[in-house]
Amino acid sequence: MILGLFIYLPLALLGCVAASPNGWDRVQACYAEELPPLRANPMAREIPWGTPSVHFSSLNGTLSTCCESLDGVREALDEIDKQFLELLNRRMAYVQEATRFKHTRESVNVPARNKQIVERAKREAVRLGMPVSVAKAVYETVLKAGIRFEECIFDEYEESCKSL
């Protein structure tokens, strides 16, 4: 589902300061539900810093890494963005469909259901090894936007029925 498409992992990793010699020991703090306090860091790094963190297995069993340049990273993110929007479009179509089964505008927003969805996303983030804070923030935003969209659908449909 959408969890596999979080495009913000590289940005989250870049926003964390790794102070240990091997570069990534402290990054684990960036995978929690709440991010550690961010601090200014005037240190300039040799580019690229750290070691590649995205690994792929090829069909012949060799391991390759992404990416050789920032442009390569951006190309991959652009492709993921496209897939993310396609899935988000599909999700919003189902949100619209859900509106047909709601009797009142108040039944559009179901906080207990929203909490259940966010909690499931956080558990899935842990299973996938992605930042829980990103999963939580993305799902809360998607749900909030979906509620507004569904309220609009509900209101507009109701208005169109009044004119019949």
Coordinates of C-alpha atoms in Angstrom, one line a residue:
M1 CA 0.0 0.0 0.0
I2 CA 1.1 3.6 0.5
L3 CA 3.6 2.6 3.2
G4 CA 6.0 1.2 0.7
L5 CA 6.1 4.5 -1.2
F6 CA 7.4 6.9 1.4
I7 CA 9.7 9.1 -0.5
Y8 CA 11.0 11.0 2.5
L9 CA 13.4 8.4 3.9
P10 CA 16.5 9.9 2.2
L11 CA 15.5 13.4 3.4
A12 CA 14.9 12.1 6.9
L13 CA 18.3 10.5 6.9
L14 CA 20.0 13.6 5.6
G15 CA 18.4 15.7 8.3
C16 CA 20.0 13.6 11.1
V17 CA 23.5 14.3 12.3
A18 CA 25.6 11.2 12.5
A19 CA 28.6 11.8 14.8
S20 CA 30.1 8.3 15.0
P21 CA 33.1 7.2 12.9
N22 CA 31.0 4.8 10.8
G23 CA 28.5 7.5 10.1
W24 CA 25.1 5.9 10.8
D25 CA 25.0 4.7 14.4
R26 CA 23.0 7.7 15.6
V27 CA 20.5 7.6 12.7
Q28 CA 18.4 5.0 14.5
A29 CA 17.0 7.9 16.6
C30 CA 15.4 9.2 13.4
Y31 CA 13.3 6.2 13.1
A32 CA 11.2 6.7 16.2
E33 CA 7.7 8.2 16.4
E34 CA 9.1 11.5 17.7
L35 CA 12.3 12.8 16.1
P36 CA 15.1 14.0 18.4
P37 CA 15.6 17.7 18.7
L38 CA 17.4 19.0 15.6
R39 CA 20.3 21.2 16.2
A40 CA 22.2 23.6 13.9
N41 CA 25.3 22.0 12.4
P42 CA 27.7 24.3 10.7
M43 CA 30.0 21.4 9.7
A44 CA 30.5 21.0 5.9
R45 CA 30.8 17.5 4.7
E46 CA 32.8 16.0 1.9
I47 CA 30.2 14.9 -0.7
P48 CA 29.0 12.2 -0.8
W49 CA 29.2 11.6 2.9
G50 CA 28.4 8.3 4.6
T51 CA 27.9 5.1 2.7
P52 CA 25.0 4.2 0.4
S53 CA 22.0 3.1 2.4
V54 CA 19.7 1.9 -0.4
H55 CA 20.6 -1.6 -1.6
F56 CA 19.1 -3.7 -4.3
S57 CA 19.5 -7.4 -5.1
S58 CA 19.9 -8.1 -8.8
L59 CA 18.6 -11.2 -10.5
N60 CA 22.1 -12.7 -10.6
G61 CA 22.4 -12.3 -6.8
T62 CA 24.8 -9.4 -6.8
L63 CA 24.1 -6.5 -4.5
S64 CA 24.1 -3.0 -5.9
T65 CA 23.6 0.4 -4.3
C66 CA 21.8 3.5 -5.2
C67 CA 23.0 6.1 -6.2
E68 CA 26.0 7.6 -7.8
S69 CA 24.8 11.2 -7.6
L70 CA 22.1 13.5 -6.3
D71 CA 20.5 13.5 -9.7
G72 CA 20.2 9.7 -9.5
V73 CA 18.5 10.0 -6.2
R74 CA 16.1 12.6 -7.6
E75 CA 15.2 10.5 -10.6
A76 CA 14.3 7.6 -8.3
L77 CA 12.3 10.0 -6.1
D78 CA 10.4 11.4 -9.1
E79 CA 9.4 7.8 -10.1
I80 CA 8.3 7.0 -6.6
D81 CA 6.3 10.3 -6.5
K82 CA 4.4 9.3 -9.6
Q83 CA 3.6 5.9 -8.1
F84 CA 2.6 7.5 -4.8
L85 CA 0.2 9.9 -6.6
E86 CA -1.4 7.0 -8.5
L87 CA -2.0 5.2 -5.2
L88 CA -3.3 8.3 -3.5
N89 CA -5.7 8.9 -6.4
R90 CA -6.9 5.4 -6.0
R91 CA -7.3 5.9 -2.2
M92 CA -9.3 9.1 -2.8
A93 CA -11.6 7.3 -5.2
Y94 CA -12.5 4.9 -2.4
V95 CA -12.9 7.8 0.0
Q96 CA -15.4 9.3 -2.4
E97 CA -17.2 5.9 -2.6
A98 CA -17.3 5.7 1.2
T99 CA -19.3 8.9 1.3
R100 CA -22.3 7.1 -0.3
F101 CA -22.6 5.0 2.8
K102 CA -22.7 7.9 5.3
H103 CA -26.1 9.2 6.5
T104 CA -24.9 12.4 8.0
R105 CA -22.0 14.8 7.6
E106 CA -20.9 14.0 11.2
S107 CA -20.4 10.4 10.2
V108 CA -17.7 11.4 7.7
N109 CA -15.0 11.8 10.3
V110 CA -14.6 8.8 12.6
P111 CA -11.8 9.5 15.0
A112 CA -11.6 6.0 16.3
R113 CA -11.1 4.7 12.7
N114 CA -8.5 7.3 12.0
K115 CA -6.6 6.4 15.1
Q116 CA -6.7 2.7 14.1
I117 CA -5.4 3.6 10.6
V118 CA -2.5 5.7 12.0
E119 CA -1.6 3.0 14.6
R120 CA -1.5 0.3 11.8
A121 CA 0.7 2.6 9.7
K122 CA 3.1 3.0 12.6
R123 CA 3.3 -0.8 13.2
E124 CA 3.8 -1.4 9.5
A125 CA 6.6 1.3 9.5
V126 CA 8.4 -0.6 12.2
R127 CA 8.1 -3.8 10.2
L128 CA 9.4 -2.2 7.1
G129 CA 12.2 -0.4 8.9
M130 CA 11.1 3.1 8.0
P131 CA 10.8 6.2 10.2
V132 CA 7.7 5.9 12.3
S133 CA 7.5 9.7 12.5
V134 CA 7.2 9.9 8.7
A135 CA 4.5 7.2 8.5
K136 CA 2.5 8.9 11.3
A137 CA 2.8 12.4 9.7
V138 CA 1.9 11.2 6.2
Y139 CA -1.1 9.2 7.3
E140 CA -2.4 12.0 9.5
T141 CA -2.1 14.4 6.6
V142 CA -3.7 11.9 4.1
L143 CA -6.6 11.3 6.5
K144 CA -7.1 15.0 7.2
A145 CA -7.2 15.8 3.5
G146 CA -9.5 12.8 2.9
I147 CA -11.9 14.0 5.5
R148 CA -12.1 17.5 4.0
F149 CA -12.6 15.9 0.5
E150 CA -15.3 13.6 1.8
E151 CA -17.1 16.5 3.6
C152 CA -17.0 18.4 0.3
I153 CA -18.5 15.5 -1.6
F154 CA -21.2 15.1 1.1
D155 CA -22.1 18.8 1.1
E156 CA -22.1 19.2 -2.7
Y157 CA -24.2 16.1 -3.2
E158 CA -26.7 17.3 -0.6
E159 CA -26.8 20.7 -2.3
S160 CA -27.4 19.2 -5.8
C161 CA -30.3 17.1 -4.3
K162 CA -32.0 20.2 -3.0
S163 CA -32.2 21.7 -6.4
L164 CA -34.1 18.6 -7.9

